[in-house]
PDB file of C-alpha atoms in Angstrom:
ATOM      1  CA  UNK G   1      73.593 127.865  39.625  1.00 48.00           C
ATOM      2  CA  UNK G   2      73.266 130.598  37.021  1.00 51.00           C
ATOM      3  CA  UNK G   3      73.873 134.301  37.585  1.00 47.00           C
ATOM      4  CA  UNK G   4      70.156 135.106  37.801  1.00 49.00           C
ATOM      5  CA  UNK G   5      69.619 132.632  40.648  1.00 44.00           C
ATOM      6  CA  UNK G   6      72.642 133.977  42.499  1.00 42.00           C
ATOM      7  CA  UNK G   7      71.265 137.520  42.244  1.00 48.00           C
ATOM      8  CA  UNK G   8      67.861 136.447  43.585  1.00 44.00           C
ATOM      9  CA  UNK G   9      69.434 134.480  46.448  1.00 43.00           C
ATOM     10  CA  UNK G  10      71.639 137.431  47.368  1.00 44.00           C
ATOM     11  CA  UNK G  11      68.670 139.803  47.361  1.00 41.00           C
ATOM     12  CA  UNK G  12      66.641 137.500  49.615  1.00 42.00           C
ATOM     13  CA  UNK G  13      69.567 137.195  52.016  1.00 39.00           C
ATOM     14  CA  UNK G  14      69.938 140.967  52.208  1.00 40.00           C
ATOM     15  CA  UNK G  15      66.220 141.458  52.836  1.00 39.00           C
ATOM     16  CA  UNK G  16      66.218 138.907  55.657  1.00 39.00           C
ATOM     17  CA  UNK G  17      69.355 140.412  57.208  1.00 37.00           C
ATOM     18  CA  UNK G  18      67.967 143.950  56.886  1.00 38.00           C
ATOM     19  CA  UNK G  19      64.755 143.021  58.693  1.00 40.00           C
ATOM     20  CA  UNK G  20      66.652 141.302  61.484  1.00 38.00           C
ATOM     21  CA  UNK G  21      69.167 144.112  61.742  1.00 37.00           C
ATOM     22  CA  UNK G  22      66.521 146.602  62.724  1.00 40.00           C
ATOM     23  CA  UNK G  23      65.089 144.337  65.373  1.00 41.00           C
ATOM     24  CA  UNK G  24      61.670 143.880  63.818  1.00 44.00           C
ATOM     25  CA  UNK G  25      61.856 140.205  63.006  1.00 45.00           C
ATOM     26  CA  UNK G  26      60.357 137.405  65.118  1.00 51.00           C
ATOM     27  CA  UNK G  27      63.786 135.875  65.730  1.00 62.00           C
ATOM     28  CA  UNK G  28      65.141 138.613  68.028  1.00 72.00           C
ATOM     29  CA  UNK G  29      65.308 137.080  71.545  1.00 84.00           C
ATOM     30  CA  UNK G  30      64.169 139.014  74.610  1.00 89.00           C
ATOM     31  CA  UNK G  31      66.459 139.179  77.627  1.00 90.00           C
ATOM     32  CA  UNK G  32      66.599 140.702  81.106  1.00 94.00           C
ATOM     33  CA  UNK G  33      69.420 142.484  82.901  1.00 94.00           C
ATOM     34  CA  UNK G  34      69.718 144.084  86.334  1.00 96.00           C
ATOM     35  CA  UNK G  35      72.066 146.824  87.395  1.00 95.00           C
ATOM     36  CA  UNK G  36      72.594 150.320  88.731  1.00 96.00           C
ATOM     37  CA  UNK G  37      71.940 153.435  86.654  1.00 96.00           C
ATOM     38  CA  UNK G  38      75.248 155.296  86.290  1.00 96.00           C
ATOM     39  CA  UNK G  39      74.168 157.988  83.850  1.00 95.00           C
ATOM     40  CA  UNK G  40      71.189 159.108  81.767  1.00 94.00           C
ATOM     41  CA  UNK G  41      71.978 160.999  78.569  1.00 93.00           C
ATOM     42  CA  UNK G  42      70.828 161.579  74.990  1.00 91.00           C
ATOM     43  CA  UNK G  43      72.566 159.665  72.194  1.00 88.00           C
ATOM     44  CA  UNK G  44      71.863 159.418  68.471  1.00 83.00           C
ATOM     45  CA  UNK G  45      71.377 155.979  66.978  1.00 73.00           C
ATOM     46  CA  UNK G  46      73.471 157.110  63.991  1.00 75.00           C
ATOM     47  CA  UNK G  47      75.384 160.289  63.060  1.00 77.00           C
ATOM     48  CA  UNK G  48      72.713 161.244  60.501  1.00 76.00           C
ATOM     49  CA  UNK G  49      69.752 160.723  62.845  1.00 74.00           C
ATOM     50  CA  UNK G  50      67.435 163.731  63.219  1.00 74.00           C
ATOM     51  CA  UNK G  51      67.013 163.188  66.941  1.00 80.00           C
ATOM     52  CA  UNK G  52      68.555 161.251  69.788  1.00 86.00           C
ATOM     53  CA  UNK G  53      67.335 158.642  72.238  1.00 90.00           C
ATOM     54  CA  UNK G  54      67.348 158.982  75.996  1.00 92.00           C
ATOM     55  CA  UNK G  55      69.890 156.347  76.970  1.00 93.00           C
ATOM     56  CA  UNK G  56      70.810 154.917  80.367  1.00 95.00           C
ATOM     57  CA  UNK G  57      74.261 153.580  81.188  1.00 95.00           C
ATOM     58  CA  UNK G  58      73.683 150.634  83.501  1.00 96.00           C
ATOM     59  CA  UNK G  59      76.399 148.879  85.505  1.00 94.00           C
ATOM     60  CA  UNK G  60      75.676 145.162  85.875  1.00 92.00           C
ATOM     61  CA  UNK G  61      77.741 142.640  87.821  1.00 90.00           C
ATOM     62  CA  UNK G  62      79.806 141.884  84.723  1.00 87.00           C
ATOM     63  CA  UNK G  63      79.960 145.083  82.669  1.00 90.00           C
ATOM     64  CA  UNK G  64      78.389 148.421  81.812  1.00 92.00           C
ATOM     65  CA  UNK G  65      75.732 148.380  79.103  1.00 91.00           C
ATOM     66  CA  UNK G  66      73.790 150.991  77.161  1.00 93.00           C
ATOM     67  CA  UNK G  67      70.016 150.854  77.439  1.00 94.00           C
ATOM     68  CA  UNK G  68      68.043 152.719  74.780  1.00 93.00           C
ATOM     69  CA  UNK G  69      64.881 154.073  76.363  1.00 93.00           C
ATOM     70  CA  UNK G  70      62.816 156.473  74.204  1.00 90.00           C
ATOM     71  CA  UNK G  71      63.227 159.353  71.702  1.00 88.00           C
ATOM     72  CA  UNK G  72      64.206 162.689  73.206  1.00 85.00           C
ATOM     73  CA  UNK G  73      61.126 164.426  71.809  1.00 82.00           C
ATOM     74  CA  UNK G  74      58.809 162.122  73.776  1.00 78.00           C
ATOM     75  CA  UNK G  75      58.377 164.257  76.868  1.00 75.00           C
ATOM     76  CA  UNK G  76      58.523 161.631  79.578  1.00 80.00           C
ATOM     77  CA  UNK G  77      59.974 161.563  83.069  1.00 85.00           C
ATOM     78  CA  UNK G  78      61.322 158.069  83.791  1.00 88.00           C
ATOM     79  CA  UNK G  79      60.547 156.617  87.249  1.00 91.00           C
ATOM     80  CA  UNK G  80      64.249 156.173  88.012  1.00 93.00           C
ATOM     81  CA  UNK G  81      67.415 158.240  88.169  1.00 94.00           C
ATOM     82  CA  UNK G  82      71.151 157.779  88.613  1.00 95.00           C
ATOM     83  CA  UNK G  83      71.980 155.500  91.508  1.00 96.00           C
ATOM     84  CA  UNK G  84      68.743 153.498  91.280  1.00 96.00           C
ATOM     85  CA  UNK G  85      68.769 149.756  90.690  1.00 96.00           C
ATOM     86  CA  UNK G  86      66.664 148.700  87.719  1.00 96.00           C
ATOM     87  CA  UNK G  87      65.654 145.580  85.839  1.00 96.00           C
ATOM     88  CA  UNK G  88      65.424 145.974  82.069  1.00 96.00           C
ATOM     89  CA  UNK G  89      63.576 143.636  79.726  1.00 94.00           C
ATOM     90  CA  UNK G  90      64.470 144.146  76.082  1.00 93.00           C
ATOM     91  CA  UNK G  91      66.473 142.961  73.108  1.00 91.00           C
ATOM     92  CA  UNK G  92      69.738 143.702  71.308  1.00 88.00           C
ATOM     93  CA  UNK G  93      69.314 144.586  67.595  1.00 83.00           C
ATOM     94  CA  UNK G  94      71.749 142.412  65.593  1.00 79.00           C
ATOM     95  CA  UNK G  95      73.055 145.453  63.708  1.00 72.00           C
ATOM     96  CA  UNK G  96      74.436 146.985  66.930  1.00 66.00           C
ATOM     97  CA  UNK G  97      76.055 143.714  67.978  1.00 56.00           C
ATOM     98  CA  UNK G  98      77.548 143.332  64.497  1.00 47.00           C
ATOM     99  CA  UNK G  99      79.095 146.810  64.808  1.00 52.00           C
ATOM    100  CA  UNK G 100      80.656 145.861  68.139  1.00 60.00           C
ATOM    101  CA  UNK G 101      78.534 148.344  70.086  1.00 69.00           C
ATOM    102  CA  UNK G 102      75.563 146.356  71.399  1.00 79.00           C
ATOM    103  CA  UNK G 103      72.674 148.400  72.775  1.00 89.00           C
ATOM    104  CA  UNK G 104      69.832 146.914  74.785  1.00 92.00           C
ATOM    105  CA  UNK G 105      66.539 148.332  73.510  1.00 93.00           C
ATOM    106  CA  UNK G 106      64.209 148.534  76.497  1.00 94.00           C
ATOM    107  CA  UNK G 107      60.674 147.177  76.306  1.00 93.00           C
ATOM    108  CA  UNK G 108      60.083 147.480  80.050  1.00 94.00           C
ATOM    109  CA  UNK G 109      62.055 148.986  82.924  1.00 95.00           C
ATOM    110  CA  UNK G 110      61.349 148.311  86.601  1.00 94.00           C
ATOM    111  CA  UNK G 111      62.817 150.396  89.404  1.00 94.00           C
ATOM    112  CA  UNK G 112      63.877 147.744  91.926  1.00 94.00           C
ATOM    113  CA  UNK G 113      64.039 150.332  94.702  1.00 92.00           C
ATOM    114  CA  UNK G 114      60.498 151.697  94.308  1.00 91.00           C
ATOM    115  CA  UNK G 115      58.710 149.025  92.270  1.00 91.00           C
ATOM    116  CA  UNK G 116      57.665 151.537  89.583  1.00 92.00           C
ATOM    117  CA  UNK G 117      57.394 150.073  86.077  1.00 92.00           C
ATOM    118  CA  UNK G 118      57.846 151.935  82.778  1.00 90.00           C
ATOM    119  CA  UNK G 119      56.534 150.201  79.636  1.00 90.00           C
ATOM    120  CA  UNK G 120      58.159 151.604  76.495  1.00 90.00           C
ATOM    121  CA  UNK G 121      57.544 149.022  73.795  1.00 87.00           C
ATOM    122  CA  UNK G 122      55.115 146.169  73.238  1.00 80.00           C
ATOM    123  CA  UNK G 123      57.882 144.347  71.388  1.00 72.00           C
ATOM    124  CA  UNK G 124      60.320 144.781  68.496  1.00 72.00           C
ATOM    125  CA  UNK G 125      58.966 147.426  66.129  1.00 69.00           C
ATOM    126  CA  UNK G 126      56.050 148.348  68.440  1.00 77.00           C
ATOM    127  CA  UNK G 127      57.004 151.438  70.488  1.00 82.00           C
ATOM    128  CA  UNK G 128      54.297 152.778  72.803  1.00 77.00           C
ATOM    129  CA  UNK G 129      54.675 156.305  71.471  1.00 73.00           C
ATOM    130  CA  UNK G 130      53.450 155.020  68.118  1.00 69.00           C
ATOM    131  CA  UNK G 131      50.866 152.381  69.012  1.00 62.00           C
ATOM    132  CA  UNK G 132      49.156 154.684  71.517  1.00 59.00           C
ATOM    133  CA  UNK G 133      48.363 157.306  68.869  1.00 67.00           C
ATOM    134  CA  UNK G 134      44.715 158.240  68.502  1.00 74.00           C
ATOM    135  CA  UNK G 135      43.255 158.687  65.011  1.00 83.00           C
ATOM    136  CA  UNK G 136      41.651 161.917  63.871  1.00 87.00           C
ATOM    137  CA  UNK G 137      38.495 161.858  61.749  1.00 93.00           C
ATOM    138  CA  UNK G 138      38.028 165.235  60.071  1.00 94.00           C
ATOM    139  CA  UNK G 139      35.328 166.322  57.625  1.00 96.00           C
ATOM    140  CA  UNK G 140      35.154 169.490  55.592  1.00 96.00           C
ATOM    141  CA  UNK G 141      35.866 171.246  52.319  1.00 97.00           C
ATOM    142  CA  UNK G 142      39.257 171.521  50.661  1.00 98.00           C
ATOM    143  CA  UNK G 143      40.159 175.206  50.583  1.00 98.00           C
ATOM    144  CA  UNK G 144      43.771 174.959  49.371  1.00 98.00           C
ATOM    145  CA  UNK G 145      46.033 172.563  47.518  1.00 98.00           C
ATOM    146  CA  UNK G 146      49.790 173.106  47.381  1.00 97.00           C
ATOM    147  CA  UNK G 147      53.254 171.626  47.042  1.00 97.00           C
ATOM    148  CA  UNK G 148      55.301 171.602  50.236  1.00 96.00           C
ATOM    149  CA  UNK G 149      58.865 170.465  51.108  1.00 95.00           C
ATOM    150  CA  UNK G 150      59.035 167.142  52.904  1.00 92.00           C
ATOM    151  CA  UNK G 151      59.507 167.123  56.668  1.00 87.00           C
ATOM    152  CA  UNK G 152      63.044 165.893  57.219  1.00 79.00           C
ATOM    153  CA  UNK G 153      63.669 165.577  53.464  1.00 87.00           C
ATOM    154  CA  UNK G 154      62.833 169.004  52.017  1.00 91.00           C
ATOM    155  CA  UNK G 155      64.103 168.052  48.560  1.00 94.00           C
ATOM    156  CA  UNK G 156      61.053 165.810  48.151  1.00 95.00           C
ATOM    157  CA  UNK G 157      57.892 167.783  47.407  1.00 97.00           C
ATOM    158  CA  UNK G 158      54.633 166.644  48.962  1.00 97.00           C
ATOM    159  CA  UNK G 159      51.012 167.267  48.062  1.00 97.00           C
ATOM    160  CA  UNK G 160      49.437 169.122  50.988  1.00 98.00           C
ATOM    161  CA  UNK G 161      45.799 170.147  51.330  1.00 98.00           C
ATOM    162  CA  UNK G 162      44.019 172.476  53.739  1.00 97.00           C
ATOM    163  CA  UNK G 163      40.512 171.513  54.825  1.00 97.00           C
ATOM    164  CA  UNK G 164      37.955 173.756  56.558  1.00 96.00           C
ATOM    165  CA  UNK G 165      35.330 172.083  58.737  1.00 95.00           C
ATOM    166  CA  UNK G 166      31.801 173.279  59.564  1.00 93.00           C
ATOM    167  CA  UNK G 167      33.113 175.236  62.564  1.00 93.00           C
ATOM    168  CA  UNK G 168      35.522 177.224  60.401  1.00 94.00           C
ATOM    169  CA  UNK G 169      38.675 175.491  61.609  1.00 94.00           C
ATOM    170  CA  UNK G 170      41.310 174.865  58.931  1.00 96.00           C
ATOM    171  CA  UNK G 171      43.562 171.797  59.281  1.00 96.00           C
ATOM    172  CA  UNK G 172      46.541 170.850  57.113  1.00 97.00           C
ATOM    173  CA  UNK G 173      47.047 167.303  55.804  1.00 97.00           C
ATOM    174  CA  UNK G 174      50.029 165.714  54.057  1.00 97.00           C
ATOM    175  CA  UNK G 175      48.880 163.380  51.305  1.00 97.00           C
ATOM    176  CA  UNK G 176      51.737 161.916  49.274  1.00 96.00           C
ATOM    177  CA  UNK G 177      55.050 162.737  47.599  1.00 96.00           C
ATOM    178  CA  UNK G 178      54.112 164.367  44.299  1.00 96.00           C
ATOM    179  CA  UNK G 179      56.337 162.032  42.297  1.00 95.00           C
ATOM    180  CA  UNK G 180      54.362 159.083  43.651  1.00 94.00           C
ATOM    181  CA  UNK G 181      50.843 160.419  43.065  1.00 94.00           C
ATOM    182  CA  UNK G 182      49.530 163.973  42.713  1.00 95.00           C
ATOM    183  CA  UNK G 183      45.860 163.020  43.309  1.00 97.00           C
ATOM    184  CA  UNK G 184      44.238 165.552  40.943  1.00 96.00           C
ATOM    185  CA  UNK G 185      40.808 164.778  42.427  1.00 97.00           C
ATOM    186  CA  UNK G 186      41.832 166.512  45.668  1.00 98.00           C
ATOM    187  CA  UNK G 187      41.072 170.051  44.594  1.00 96.00           C
ATOM    188  CA  UNK G 188      39.570 173.140  46.259  1.00 97.00           C
ATOM    189  CA  UNK G 189      35.814 172.851  46.652  1.00 97.00           C
ATOM    190  CA  UNK G 190      35.863 169.068  47.101  1.00 97.00           C
ATOM    191  CA  UNK G 191      34.190 167.851  50.310  1.00 97.00           C
ATOM    192  CA  UNK G 192      36.054 165.077  52.083  1.00 97.00           C
ATOM    193  CA  UNK G 193      36.237 162.973  55.223  1.00 97.00           C
ATOM    194  CA  UNK G 194      39.805 162.208  56.323  1.00 96.00           C
ATOM    195  CA  UNK G 195      41.241 159.615  58.702  1.00 95.00           C
ATOM    196  CA  UNK G 196      44.635 160.887  59.841  1.00 93.00           C
ATOM    197  CA  UNK G 197      47.109 161.036  62.709  1.00 88.00           C
ATOM    198  CA  UNK G 198      49.824 163.360  63.942  1.00 85.00           C
ATOM    199  CA  UNK G 199      53.257 161.721  64.301  1.00 82.00           C
ATOM    200  CA  UNK G 200      54.548 162.420  67.833  1.00 75.00           C
ATOM    201  CA  UNK G 201      57.768 163.826  66.366  1.00 76.00           C
ATOM    202  CA  UNK G 202      55.712 166.504  64.612  1.00 80.00           C
ATOM    203  CA  UNK G 203      53.773 167.354  67.747  1.00 71.00           C
ATOM    204  CA  UNK G 204      56.997 167.644  69.749  1.00 68.00           C
ATOM    205  CA  UNK G 205      58.408 170.033  67.136  1.00 74.00           C
ATOM    206  CA  UNK G 206      55.163 172.058  66.964  1.00 78.00           C
ATOM    207  CA  UNK G 207      54.489 171.039  63.359  1.00 86.00           C
ATOM    208  CA  UNK G 208      50.747 171.688  63.114  1.00 89.00           C
ATOM    209  CA  UNK G 209      49.980 169.185  60.355  1.00 94.00           C
ATOM    210  CA  UNK G 210      48.522 165.687  60.051  1.00 93.00           C
ATOM    211  CA  UNK G 211      49.415 162.650  57.972  1.00 94.00           C
ATOM    212  CA  UNK G 212      46.389 161.484  55.993  1.00 96.00           C
ATOM    213  CA  UNK G 213      45.723 157.752  55.935  1.00 95.00           C
ATOM    214  CA  UNK G 214      42.403 157.489  54.164  1.00 96.00           C
ATOM    215  CA  UNK G 215      40.212 160.024  52.358  1.00 97.00           C
ATOM    216  CA  UNK G 216      36.563 159.611  51.389  1.00 97.00           C
ATOM    217  CA  UNK G 217      35.304 161.865  48.584  1.00 97.00           C
ATOM    218  CA  UNK G 218      31.834 162.703  49.864  1.00 96.00           C
ATOM    219  CA  UNK G 219      30.520 163.597  46.410  1.00 95.00           C
ATOM    220  CA  UNK G 220      30.618 160.020  45.142  1.00 95.00           C
ATOM    221  CA  UNK G 221      31.767 157.971  48.161  1.00 95.00           C
ATOM    222  CA  UNK G 222      35.067 156.990  46.555  1.00 96.00           C
ATOM    223  CA  UNK G 223      37.836 156.133  49.021  1.00 97.00           C
ATOM    224  CA  UNK G 224      41.519 156.941  48.574  1.00 97.00           C
ATOM    225  CA  UNK G 225      43.621 154.560  50.681  1.00 95.00           C
ATOM    226  CA  UNK G 226      46.974 156.274  51.211  1.00 95.00           C
ATOM    227  CA  UNK G 227      48.639 154.346  54.041  1.00 92.00           C
ATOM    228  CA  UNK G 228      47.813 152.560  57.277  1.00 88.00           C
ATOM    229  CA  UNK G 229      47.553 154.660  60.392  1.00 84.00           C
ATOM    230  CA  UNK G 230      49.774 153.305  63.201  1.00 74.00           C
ATOM    231  CA  UNK G 231      46.796 152.152  65.268  1.00 63.00           C
ATOM    232  CA  UNK G 232      45.614 150.048  62.295  1.00 62.00           C
ATOM    233  CA  UNK G 233      48.847 147.997  62.403  1.00 49.00           C
ATOM    234  CA  UNK G 234      48.160 146.508  65.839  1.00 49.00           C
TER     235      UNK G 234
END
């Protein structure tokens, strides 16, 4: 086997492992555990994470496990508290098991004392706070075009446009990192129709902007496909 083939094989292995490590592959098995909630707290998935996850410490018959519930910015009151018995259906991402700190990512939690059920994820890579997002369709005229620091990564400059609709409301849309594409056709005076969404993290932090997914230039009907909105990935 020559060096080129070894490099390709190694790259494929890393890609497969990376996908599995983040729990988005089809091979991650679902499992159920029952136990008593000992504590509910916020923990970060990694030291560099921008936000933490509400996490429950659950005592089972054999050991205490960590159950990752939902991001702290998702304002949700779980139907259980410390001392309640719960049944959790979820999966363990291989990367946490590999690190020796397995965490059960909850898809569904049932309070065995009250019968209340909390659905958090449709499956690996399909959290409810993302798949339940509603798209925004917005039409109007571009009144401003500017460069803006990235949200979370301010060193990366983004193309941002402001669009005024027929009612006089001005909305702000993030288009693309400027190094990727500066879309010169998106200039003041251009009339557009935009399909967009607001990431829940932005809404929780009062960031009054939208992420554009698709833009139709009304002058000639040309469509700029930027990215898929979350609801289009279902």
